[in-house]
mmCIF file of C-alpha atoms and ligand atoms in Angstrom:
data_model
loop_
_atom_site.group_PDB
_atom_site.id
_atom_site.type_symbol
_atom_site.label_atom_id
_atom_site.label_comp_id
_atom_site.label_asym_id
_atom_site.label_seq_id
_atom_site.Cartn_x
_atom_site.Cartn_y
_atom_site.Cartn_z
ATOM 1 C CA MET A 1 225.761 82.563 14.034
ATOM 2 C CA ALA A 2 223.260 83.825 11.571
ATOM 3 C CA SER A 3 219.715 84.877 13.123
ATOM 4 C CA SER A 4 218.270 82.091 10.802
ATOM 5 C CA ASP A 5 220.544 79.786 12.325
ATOM 6 C CA ILE A 6 219.427 80.796 15.758
ATOM 7 C CA LYS A 7 215.309 80.647 14.612
ATOM 8 C CA LYS A 8 215.882 77.009 14.080
ATOM 9 C CA LEU A 9 216.665 76.294 17.608
ATOM 10 C CA VAL A 10 213.731 77.802 19.124
ATOM 11 C CA ARG A 11 211.134 75.063 19.671
ATOM 12 C CA PRO A 12 209.072 75.468 16.420
ATOM 13 C CA HIS A 13 205.824 75.701 18.429
ATOM 14 C CA LEU A 14 207.128 78.908 20.373
ATOM 15 C CA ALA A 15 208.701 80.237 17.227
ATOM 16 C CA THR A 16 205.167 81.320 15.584
ATOM 17 C CA VAL A 17 203.542 81.087 18.947
ATOM 18 C CA GLU A 18 200.389 83.568 19.065
ATOM 19 C CA SER A 19 201.605 85.922 21.895
ATOM 20 C CA TYR A 20 199.212 87.277 24.866
ATOM 21 C CA GLN A 21 197.332 91.076 23.894
ATOM 22 C CA PRO A 22 198.878 92.683 26.850
ATOM 23 C CA VAL A 23 197.695 96.745 27.992
ATOM 24 C CA ASP A 24 200.683 99.160 27.045
ATOM 25 C CA PRO A 25 202.386 101.078 29.856
ATOM 26 C CA PRO A 26 200.997 104.867 30.602
ATOM 27 C CA GLU A 27 203.907 106.373 28.845
ATOM 28 C CA LEU A 28 202.999 105.077 25.730
ATOM 29 C CA LEU A 29 199.075 105.807 25.979
ATOM 30 C CA ALA A 30 199.996 109.316 26.766
ATOM 31 C CA LYS A 31 202.653 109.768 23.539
ATOM 32 C CA ARG A 32 199.817 107.955 20.840
ATOM 33 C CA ALA A 33 197.354 110.165 22.215
ATOM 34 C CA GLY A 34 199.802 113.788 21.995
ATOM 35 C CA ILE A 35 198.963 114.600 25.922
ATOM 36 C CA SER A 36 200.668 114.644 29.144
ATOM 37 C CA GLU A 37 200.812 111.071 31.108
ATOM 38 C CA LYS A 38 198.873 113.048 33.879
ATOM 39 C CA ASP A 39 196.001 113.598 31.616
ATOM 40 C CA ILE A 40 194.631 110.491 30.174
ATOM 41 C CA ILE A 41 192.468 108.154 31.703
ATOM 42 C CA LYS A 42 193.544 104.681 31.907
ATOM 43 C CA LEU A 43 190.366 102.066 32.335
ATOM 44 C CA ASN A 44 191.773 99.553 29.737
ATOM 45 C CA GLY A 45 193.483 96.810 32.764
ATOM 46 C CA ASN A 46 190.768 96.642 35.668
ATOM 47 C CA GLU A 47 193.567 98.374 37.752
ATOM 48 C CA ASN A 48 192.573 99.871 40.761
ATOM 49 C CA PRO A 49 191.951 103.646 40.444
ATOM 50 C CA ASN A 50 193.083 103.979 43.912
ATOM 51 C CA PRO A 51 196.995 103.625 45.079
ATOM 52 C CA PRO A 52 197.743 100.994 47.299
ATOM 53 C CA HIS A 53 197.118 101.557 51.092
ATOM 54 C CA PRO A 54 200.049 103.741 52.995
ATOM 55 C CA ALA A 55 200.882 100.738 55.047
ATOM 56 C CA VAL A 56 202.272 99.340 51.741
ATOM 57 C CA ARG A 57 204.430 102.183 50.440
ATOM 58 C CA GLU A 58 206.116 102.233 54.062
ATOM 59 C CA ALA A 59 206.419 98.563 54.128
ATOM 60 C CA VAL A 60 208.104 98.035 50.729
ATOM 61 C CA ALA A 61 210.700 100.803 51.705
ATOM 62 C CA ASN A 62 211.831 98.991 54.778
ATOM 63 C CA THR A 63 211.992 95.851 52.976
ATOM 64 C CA PRO A 64 215.953 94.376 52.770
ATOM 65 C CA PHE A 65 216.158 94.316 49.427
ATOM 66 C CA ASN A 66 219.357 92.298 49.299
ATOM 67 C CA ILE A 67 218.046 89.263 50.950
ATOM 68 C CA TYR A 68 216.012 86.412 48.695
ATOM 69 C CA PRO A 69 212.565 85.998 50.179
ATOM 70 C CA ASP A 70 211.187 82.999 52.138
ATOM 71 C CA PRO A 71 210.792 80.246 49.391
ATOM 72 C CA LEU A 72 207.726 78.713 51.484
ATOM 73 C CA GLN A 73 206.381 82.050 51.607
ATOM 74 C CA ARG A 74 205.414 81.429 55.602
ATOM 75 C CA LYS A 75 204.646 84.777 56.740
ATOM 76 C CA VAL A 76 202.532 85.055 53.515
ATOM 77 C CA ARG A 77 200.759 82.036 53.294
ATOM 78 C CA ASN A 78 199.714 82.564 56.971
ATOM 79 C CA ALA A 79 198.494 85.980 56.221
ATOM 80 C CA ILE A 80 196.185 84.902 53.439
ATOM 81 C CA SER A 81 194.820 82.141 55.876
ATOM 82 C CA ASN A 82 194.241 84.642 58.597
ATOM 83 C CA TYR A 83 192.436 87.109 55.708
ATOM 84 C CA THR A 84 190.357 83.788 53.956
ATOM 85 C CA GLY A 85 189.425 81.885 56.874
ATOM 86 C CA ILE A 86 191.133 78.605 55.461
ATOM 87 C CA ASP A 87 195.002 76.708 56.258
ATOM 88 C CA ALA A 88 197.872 77.804 55.200
ATOM 89 C CA ASP A 89 198.608 74.709 53.782
ATOM 90 C CA HIS A 90 195.917 75.239 51.545
ATOM 91 C CA ILE A 91 197.663 78.288 50.221
ATOM 92 C CA ILE A 92 200.538 79.175 47.679
ATOM 93 C CA ALA A 93 201.182 82.816 46.535
ATOM 94 C CA GLY A 94 202.514 83.782 43.318
ATOM 95 C CA ALA A 95 204.048 86.681 41.170
ATOM 96 C CA GLY A 96 200.520 87.519 40.396
ATOM 97 C CA SER A 97 197.863 84.855 39.815
ATOM 98 C CA ASP A 98 199.488 84.441 36.257
ATOM 99 C CA GLU A 99 202.061 82.776 37.450
ATOM 100 C CA LEU A 100 200.136 80.404 39.147
ATOM 101 C CA ILE A 101 197.824 79.991 35.849
ATOM 102 C CA ASP A 102 201.445 79.284 34.016
ATOM 103 C CA LEU A 103 202.422 76.687 36.911
ATOM 104 C CA LEU A 104 198.947 74.595 36.765
ATOM 105 C CA PHE A 105 199.807 74.312 33.181
ATOM 106 C CA ARG A 106 203.499 73.152 34.118
ATOM 107 C CA LEU A 107 202.269 70.536 36.898
ATOM 108 C CA PHE A 108 198.891 68.939 34.659
ATOM 109 C CA ILE A 109 199.343 69.507 30.788
ATOM 110 C CA GLN A 110 201.297 66.988 28.523
ATOM 111 C CA PRO A 111 201.365 68.340 24.782
ATOM 112 C CA GLY A 112 198.094 66.986 23.456
ATOM 113 C CA ASP A 113 196.322 67.536 26.417
ATOM 114 C CA THR A 114 193.113 69.554 26.047
ATOM 115 C CA ILE A 115 192.034 72.463 28.455
ATOM 116 C CA LEU A 116 188.422 73.938 28.214
ATOM 117 C CA ASP A 117 187.923 77.151 28.179
ATOM 118 C CA PHE A 118 184.122 79.365 28.292
ATOM 119 C CA ASP A 119 184.755 81.805 25.383
ATOM 120 C CA PRO A 120 184.225 84.797 25.584
ATOM 121 C CA THR A 121 187.130 84.961 28.901
ATOM 122 C CA PHE A 122 190.312 85.913 30.057
ATOM 123 C CA GLY A 123 193.056 85.367 27.345
ATOM 124 C CA MET A 124 195.526 83.999 29.646
ATOM 125 C CA TYR A 125 194.147 80.665 29.638
ATOM 126 C CA ALA A 126 194.557 80.636 25.366
ATOM 127 C CA PHE A 127 198.043 81.943 25.932
ATOM 128 C CA CYS A 128 199.301 79.237 28.451
ATOM 129 C CA ALA A 129 197.644 76.654 26.408
ATOM 130 C CA ARG A 130 199.896 77.779 23.509
ATOM 131 C CA LEU A 131 203.071 77.528 25.375
ATOM 132 C CA ALA A 132 201.778 74.120 26.026
ATOM 133 C CA GLN A 133 200.922 72.816 23.476
ATOM 134 C CA ALA A 134 197.403 72.003 24.697
ATOM 135 C CA GLU A 135 194.580 71.630 22.574
ATOM 136 C CA LEU A 136 191.500 74.594 23.459
ATOM 137 C CA LYS A 137 188.388 73.515 22.926
ATOM 138 C CA TYR A 138 186.168 76.488 23.667
ATOM 139 C CA VAL A 139 183.226 75.888 25.187
ATOM 140 C CA PRO A 140 180.929 79.353 23.930
ATOM 141 C CA ARG A 141 178.697 80.805 26.799
ATOM 142 C CA ASN A 142 175.502 81.701 25.809
ATOM 143 C CA GLU A 143 173.259 84.815 24.647
ATOM 144 C CA THR A 144 173.480 86.605 28.214
ATOM 145 C CA PHE A 145 177.115 84.904 28.584
ATOM 146 C CA ASP A 146 176.661 82.336 31.320
ATOM 147 C CA LEU A 147 177.922 78.921 31.067
ATOM 148 C CA ASP A 148 176.236 76.305 28.785
ATOM 149 C CA ILE A 149 176.925 73.316 31.666
ATOM 150 C CA ASP A 150 175.836 70.134 29.222
ATOM 151 C CA ALA A 151 177.995 71.600 26.306
ATOM 152 C CA ALA A 152 180.766 71.901 28.744
ATOM 153 C CA LYS A 153 180.418 68.250 29.998
ATOM 154 C CA GLN A 154 179.927 67.240 26.367
ATOM 155 C CA SER A 155 183.132 68.223 25.562
ATOM 156 C CA ILE A 156 185.058 66.601 28.224
ATOM 157 C CA ASP A 157 187.102 63.498 27.128
ATOM 158 C CA ALA A 158 189.886 61.279 28.561
ATOM 159 C CA ARG A 159 192.264 64.041 27.294
ATOM 160 C CA THR A 160 190.563 66.908 29.018
ATOM 161 C CA LYS A 161 192.978 67.827 31.911
ATOM 162 C CA ILE A 162 192.063 71.258 33.133
ATOM 163 C CA VAL A 163 188.275 73.225 32.475
ATOM 164 C CA PHE A 164 189.262 77.420 33.181
ATOM 165 C CA LEU A 165 186.102 79.319 34.713
ATOM 166 C CA SER A 166 186.840 83.052 35.430
ATOM 167 C CA SER A 167 183.762 84.152 38.025
ATOM 168 C CA PRO A 168 183.373 87.002 37.439
ATOM 169 C CA ASN A 169 184.461 86.293 34.356
ATOM 170 C CA ASN A 170 186.901 88.939 32.764
ATOM 171 C CA PRO A 171 185.051 90.460 30.336
ATOM 172 C CA THR A 172 181.591 89.411 30.479
ATOM 173 C CA GLY A 173 181.323 90.264 34.549
ATOM 174 C CA ASN A 174 179.034 87.193 34.818
ATOM 175 C CA LEU A 175 179.152 84.962 37.839
ATOM 176 C CA ALA A 176 179.253 81.093 37.766
ATOM 177 C CA SER A 177 176.717 79.392 40.082
ATOM 178 C CA GLU A 178 177.416 76.681 42.902
ATOM 179 C CA GLU A 179 175.469 74.288 41.052
ATOM 180 C CA HIS A 180 177.541 74.562 37.455
ATOM 181 C CA ILE A 181 180.847 74.703 39.829
ATOM 182 C CA ARG A 182 179.670 71.436 41.783
ATOM 183 C CA ALA A 183 178.690 69.649 38.122
ATOM 184 C CA LEU A 184 182.277 70.435 36.476
ATOM 185 C CA LEU A 185 184.072 69.599 39.697
ATOM 186 C CA ASP A 186 182.108 66.010 39.802
ATOM 187 C CA THR A 187 183.465 65.239 36.073
ATOM 188 C CA GLY A 188 186.632 64.444 38.053
ATOM 189 C CA ARG A 189 189.236 67.179 36.029
ATOM 190 C CA VAL A 190 190.873 69.746 37.445
ATOM 191 C CA ILE A 191 188.707 72.764 37.851
ATOM 192 C CA VAL A 192 190.278 76.230 38.273
ATOM 193 C CA VAL A 193 188.075 79.281 39.179
ATOM 194 C CA ASP A 194 189.332 81.978 38.918
ATOM 195 C CA GLU A 195 188.595 84.892 41.530
ATOM 196 C CA ALA A 196 190.733 87.568 40.711
ATOM 197 C CA TYR A 197 187.425 90.048 41.104
ATOM 198 C CA PHE A 198 186.392 88.029 44.514
ATOM 199 C CA GLU A 199 186.436 91.468 46.619
ATOM 200 C CA PHE A 200 183.929 93.256 44.365
ATOM 201 C CA CYS A 201 181.078 90.315 44.685
ATOM 202 C CA LYS A 202 182.456 88.178 47.407
ATOM 203 C CA GLN A 203 180.969 85.088 46.400
ATOM 204 C CA SER A 204 183.336 82.573 46.188
ATOM 205 C CA ALA A 205 183.812 78.699 45.435
ATOM 206 C CA ALA A 206 186.771 78.789 48.184
ATOM 207 C CA ASP A 207 184.459 76.953 50.895
ATOM 208 C CA LEU A 208 184.430 74.068 48.715
ATOM 209 C CA VAL A 209 188.212 73.326 48.391
ATOM 210 C CA PRO A 210 187.960 70.960 51.389
ATOM 211 C CA GLU A 211 185.605 68.828 49.794
ATOM 212 C CA TYR A 212 187.010 68.769 46.701
ATOM 213 C CA GLU A 213 191.362 67.589 45.520
ATOM 214 C CA ASN A 214 190.694 68.559 42.330
ATOM 215 C CA LEU A 215 189.412 72.216 42.876
ATOM 216 C CA VAL A 216 191.769 75.178 42.604
ATOM 217 C CA VAL A 217 190.289 78.640 43.464
ATOM 218 C CA LEU A 218 192.865 81.706 42.506
ATOM 219 C CA ARG A 219 193.053 84.974 43.452
ATOM 220 C CA SER A 220 194.579 88.370 42.927
ATOM 221 C CA MET A 221 195.972 91.025 44.753
ATOM 222 C CA SER A 222 195.880 93.205 42.016
ATOM 223 C CA LYS A 223 192.562 94.517 41.830
ATOM 224 C CA TRP A 224 191.179 95.144 45.256
ATOM 225 C CA ALA A 225 194.766 96.027 46.882
ATOM 226 C CA GLY A 226 195.748 97.682 43.894
ATOM 227 C CA LEU A 227 198.958 95.951 43.712
ATOM 228 C CA ALA A 228 198.811 94.645 40.008
ATOM 229 C CA GLY A 229 202.248 96.720 39.456
ATOM 230 C CA LEU A 230 203.665 94.503 42.606
ATOM 231 C CA ARG A 231 202.398 91.247 40.898
ATOM 232 C CA VAL A 232 201.011 89.130 43.884
ATOM 233 C CA GLY A 233 198.192 86.763 43.830
ATOM 234 C CA TYR A 234 197.796 83.481 45.501
ATOM 235 C CA GLY A 235 196.203 80.085 44.815
ATOM 236 C CA ILE A 236 193.666 77.942 47.303
ATOM 237 C CA MET A 237 193.467 74.217 46.861
ATOM 238 C CA SER A 238 194.256 71.228 48.483
ATOM 239 C CA PRO A 239 197.546 71.044 50.281
ATOM 240 C CA THR A 240 198.511 67.985 47.771
ATOM 241 C CA LEU A 241 198.530 70.503 45.022
ATOM 242 C CA VAL A 242 200.079 72.885 46.945
ATOM 243 C CA ASN A 243 203.214 70.698 47.990
ATOM 244 C CA TYR A 244 202.945 70.113 44.219
ATOM 245 C CA ILE A 245 203.321 73.036 43.163
ATOM 246 C CA ILE A 246 206.097 74.111 45.437
ATOM 247 C CA ASP A 247 208.160 71.581 44.127
ATOM 248 C CA ILE A 248 207.950 72.663 40.583
ATOM 249 C CA LYS A 249 207.928 76.866 41.543
ATOM 250 C CA SER A 250 211.105 78.784 41.175
ATOM 251 C CA PRO A 251 212.144 79.066 44.899
ATOM 252 C CA TYR A 252 211.649 82.386 45.279
ATOM 253 C CA ASN A 253 208.501 83.479 42.840
ATOM 254 C CA LEU A 254 207.005 86.029 45.329
ATOM 255 C CA ASN A 255 209.853 88.949 45.005
ATOM 256 C CA ILE A 256 210.601 90.286 48.625
ATOM 257 C CA ALA A 257 208.677 94.067 47.625
ATOM 258 C CA ALA A 258 205.129 92.242 46.788
ATOM 259 C CA GLU A 259 205.422 90.320 49.831
ATOM 260 C CA ALA A 260 205.624 93.490 51.987
ATOM 261 C CA GLY A 261 202.556 94.679 49.714
ATOM 262 C CA LEU A 262 200.970 91.649 50.372
ATOM 263 C CA LEU A 263 201.480 91.993 54.111
ATOM 264 C CA ALA A 264 200.941 95.266 54.431
ATOM 265 C CA SER A 265 197.079 95.237 52.272
ATOM 266 C CA MET A 266 196.207 92.376 54.708
ATOM 267 C CA GLU A 267 196.972 94.214 57.677
ATOM 268 C CA HIS A 268 194.539 97.137 56.274
ATOM 269 C CA ALA A 269 192.064 94.537 54.502
ATOM 270 C CA SER A 270 189.111 96.129 55.934
ATOM 271 C CA GLU A 271 189.826 100.125 54.943
ATOM 272 C CA LEU A 272 190.436 98.584 51.212
ATOM 273 C CA GLN A 273 187.328 96.749 50.899
ATOM 274 C CA GLU A 274 185.627 100.014 51.807
ATOM 275 C CA ALA A 275 187.511 101.595 48.703
ATOM 276 C CA VAL A 276 186.411 98.327 46.832
ATOM 277 C CA ASP A 277 182.796 98.993 47.853
ATOM 278 C CA ALA A 278 182.961 102.351 46.807
ATOM 279 C CA ILE A 279 184.287 101.171 43.547
ATOM 280 C CA VAL A 280 181.089 99.031 43.251
ATOM 281 C CA ASP A 281 178.990 101.848 43.574
ATOM 282 C CA GLU A 282 180.687 103.589 41.423
ATOM 283 C CA ARG A 283 180.509 100.850 38.732
ATOM 284 C CA GLU A 284 176.373 101.005 38.982
ATOM 285 C CA ARG A 285 176.383 104.742 38.646
ATOM 286 C CA MET A 286 178.935 104.434 35.600
ATOM 287 C CA ILE A 287 176.067 101.264 34.211
ATOM 288 C CA SER A 288 173.239 103.501 34.639
ATOM 289 C CA LEU A 289 174.684 106.704 32.797
ATOM 290 C CA LEU A 290 175.761 104.071 30.103
ATOM 291 C CA GLN A 291 172.365 102.470 29.942
ATOM 292 C CA ALA A 292 171.287 106.380 29.233
ATOM 293 C CA LEU A 293 173.304 107.160 25.922
ATOM 294 C CA PRO A 294 171.175 105.871 22.625
ATOM 295 C CA GLY A 295 172.755 102.815 21.420
ATOM 296 C CA VAL A 296 174.650 101.595 24.019
ATOM 297 C CA LYS A 297 174.225 98.314 26.301
ATOM 298 C CA PRO A 298 175.914 98.277 29.550
ATOM 299 C CA TRP A 299 175.990 94.836 31.068
ATOM 300 C CA PRO A 300 176.029 93.372 34.386
ATOM 301 C CA SER A 301 178.996 92.915 35.856
ATOM 302 C CA ALA A 302 179.915 91.510 39.728
ATOM 303 C CA GLY A 303 183.761 92.690 38.686
ATOM 304 C CA ASN A 304 185.548 96.127 38.555
ATOM 305 C CA PHE A 305 184.834 96.812 34.668
ATOM 306 C CA VAL A 306 181.745 96.903 32.399
ATOM 307 C CA LEU A 307 181.271 95.546 28.582
ATOM 308 C CA VAL A 308 179.453 97.554 27.057
ATOM 309 C CA GLN A 309 177.482 96.573 23.445
ATOM 310 C CA PHE A 310 176.969 99.215 20.409
ATOM 311 C CA ALA A 311 175.149 98.807 17.108
ATOM 312 C CA PRO A 312 176.712 96.833 14.905
ATOM 313 C CA GLY A 313 179.828 98.495 13.474
ATOM 314 C CA LYS A 314 180.109 101.398 15.918
ATOM 315 C CA ALA A 315 182.331 100.027 18.833
ATOM 316 C CA GLU A 316 185.583 99.916 16.804
ATOM 317 C CA GLU A 317 184.996 103.789 15.894
ATOM 318 C CA ILE A 318 184.042 105.088 19.169
ATOM 319 C CA PHE A 319 187.057 102.750 21.237
ATOM 320 C CA GLN A 320 189.299 105.404 18.265
ATOM 321 C CA SER A 321 187.701 107.804 19.269
ATOM 322 C CA LEU A 322 187.945 108.046 23.258
ATOM 323 C CA ALA A 323 191.860 107.075 22.426
ATOM 324 C CA LYS A 324 191.957 110.139 20.828
ATOM 325 C CA ARG A 325 190.704 112.090 23.315
ATOM 326 C CA GLY A 326 193.326 110.013 26.133
ATOM 327 C CA ILE A 327 190.298 107.772 26.809
ATOM 328 C CA PHE A 328 191.767 104.278 27.070
ATOM 329 C CA VAL A 329 189.286 101.329 27.299
ATOM 330 C CA ARG A 330 189.845 97.628 26.366
ATOM 331 C CA LYS A 331 188.516 96.328 22.781
ATOM 332 C CA PHE A 332 189.204 92.252 22.390
ATOM 333 C CA GLY A 333 189.498 90.435 18.878
ATOM 334 C CA GLY A 334 187.313 87.745 17.799
ATOM 335 C CA GLU A 335 184.097 87.391 16.071
ATOM 336 C CA ARG A 336 181.556 87.344 20.022
ATOM 337 C CA LEU A 337 182.726 90.617 21.235
ATOM 338 C CA ARG A 338 183.281 93.142 17.832
ATOM 339 C CA ASP A 339 180.931 94.958 18.799
ATOM 340 C CA CYS A 340 181.445 95.611 22.448
ATOM 341 C CA PHE A 341 184.589 96.772 24.635
ATOM 342 C CA ARG A 342 184.936 96.740 27.860
ATOM 343 C CA ILE A 343 185.596 99.647 30.618
ATOM 344 C CA SER A 344 187.526 99.535 33.639
ATOM 345 C CA VAL A 345 186.093 101.528 36.533
ATOM 346 C CA GLY A 346 187.761 104.149 37.574
ATOM 347 C CA THR A 347 187.139 107.097 39.909
ATOM 348 C CA PRO A 348 183.667 109.459 39.544
ATOM 349 C CA LYS A 349 185.840 112.196 37.948
ATOM 350 C CA GLN A 350 186.903 109.767 35.376
ATOM 351 C CA THR A 351 183.609 108.218 34.756
ATOM 352 C CA ASN A 352 182.300 111.983 34.422
ATOM 353 C CA ALA A 353 184.622 112.341 31.365
ATOM 354 C CA LEU A 354 184.313 109.125 29.931
ATOM 355 C CA ILE A 355 180.380 109.924 29.759
ATOM 356 C CA ALA A 356 180.872 113.186 28.428
ATOM 357 C CA ALA A 357 183.030 112.108 25.638
ATOM 358 C CA MET A 358 180.557 109.159 24.560
ATOM 359 C CA LYS A 359 177.854 111.052 24.789
ATOM 360 C CA GLU A 360 179.039 113.180 22.034
ATOM 361 C CA LEU A 361 180.278 109.920 20.198
ATOM 362 C CA VAL A 362 177.277 108.032 20.194
HETATM 363 C C1 LIG B 401 190.234 86.796 35.124
HETATM 364 C C2 LIG B 401 191.546 87.160 35.698
HETATM 365 N N1 LIG B 401 192.597 86.322 36.181
HETATM 366 C C3 LIG B 401 193.419 87.090 36.427
HETATM 367 C C4 LIG B 401 194.097 87.832 36.488
HETATM 368 C C5 LIG B 401 195.431 88.368 36.727
HETATM 369 O O1 LIG B 401 195.486 88.824 37.502
HETATM 370 P P1 LIG B 401 197.306 89.112 38.182
HETATM 371 O O2 LIG B 401 197.670 90.550 38.290
HETATM 372 O O3 LIG B 401 196.829 88.721 39.397
HETATM 373 O O4 LIG B 401 198.203 88.097 37.729
HETATM 374 C C6 LIG B 401 193.123 89.078 35.932
HETATM 375 C C7 LIG B 401 193.823 90.078 34.927
HETATM 376 O O5 LIG B 401 193.533 90.984 34.370
HETATM 377 C C8 LIG B 401 192.062 88.421 35.319
HETATM 378 O O6 LIG B 401 191.314 89.323 34.677
#
């Protein structure tokens, strides 16, 4: 079969889909900078600079890889229940919160339905919308990147199914207020509050879940627990929604190593939280060092990352120069963030190297 024939069989909207722009793996970044992998400073993925808790390595090593994991994730959901104080029947886990975002699209979206996205925000919502043939309505954030609730309400129509809200918002770092979240919930649409960075701010909408059947709170183990590579996240929502997700998810979606990693992390949650608090302190130190540089404006942040704004036209040049020195930060497409890039909070040593390089560059 000629390759042109196979192309005709691919669903047309997927054959030409704009793909998600993921971050490259460390070995590729190192090759590009012409330095060894151990010398790169990777601040482009909002990963945790610390390795997982040592108990994770031990738990994963003792995992029976030849056995399928529990499709109903009983142990995992109970452990998350202990951690969050929310009943296990309100909880479902996924291969990263990314998988849960995808499952929410599968559950609610038919081609032509609309989702609302508060731009600029995490790119996964728009990517999944493209895959699902959903129409994407952008509600621009205001000049301080906060929500424009009136504009959001006006944008909602009969076809609007899901409103995605990242809080803290990646990449701008700001939180959504409870008042705004309630205003959105009162529209009756599915409101997804993505709390991937909850442990860095400790502000959550999870307490509202028993009150609102249309609320879904997403959390991740990638950031606070340092399990990005194991892929594990979870959602908090009504038992009705949990059961729908269970019915449509692939049966063994949470692999057994991810399961073991989550269980071990939850047992050591308070130690992990102490390390998270140190990252928050480091974030504030990084912000004040950035503030002292001429022409550099760090935005306040409630996550483990900082959006930094430069004089018009400067961001790309500095971004490229940092990459040449082996320091990788995240630059975004689109007009609104043209003069910005996002820096994930690393170790104090990494912050110092970043600031020294930026001092020379600005
Ligand atoms: C707002 C937001 N939600 C979800 C995710 C995905 O997290 P996970 O690794 O759990 O899939 C990220 C990752 O960067 C994120 O920034």
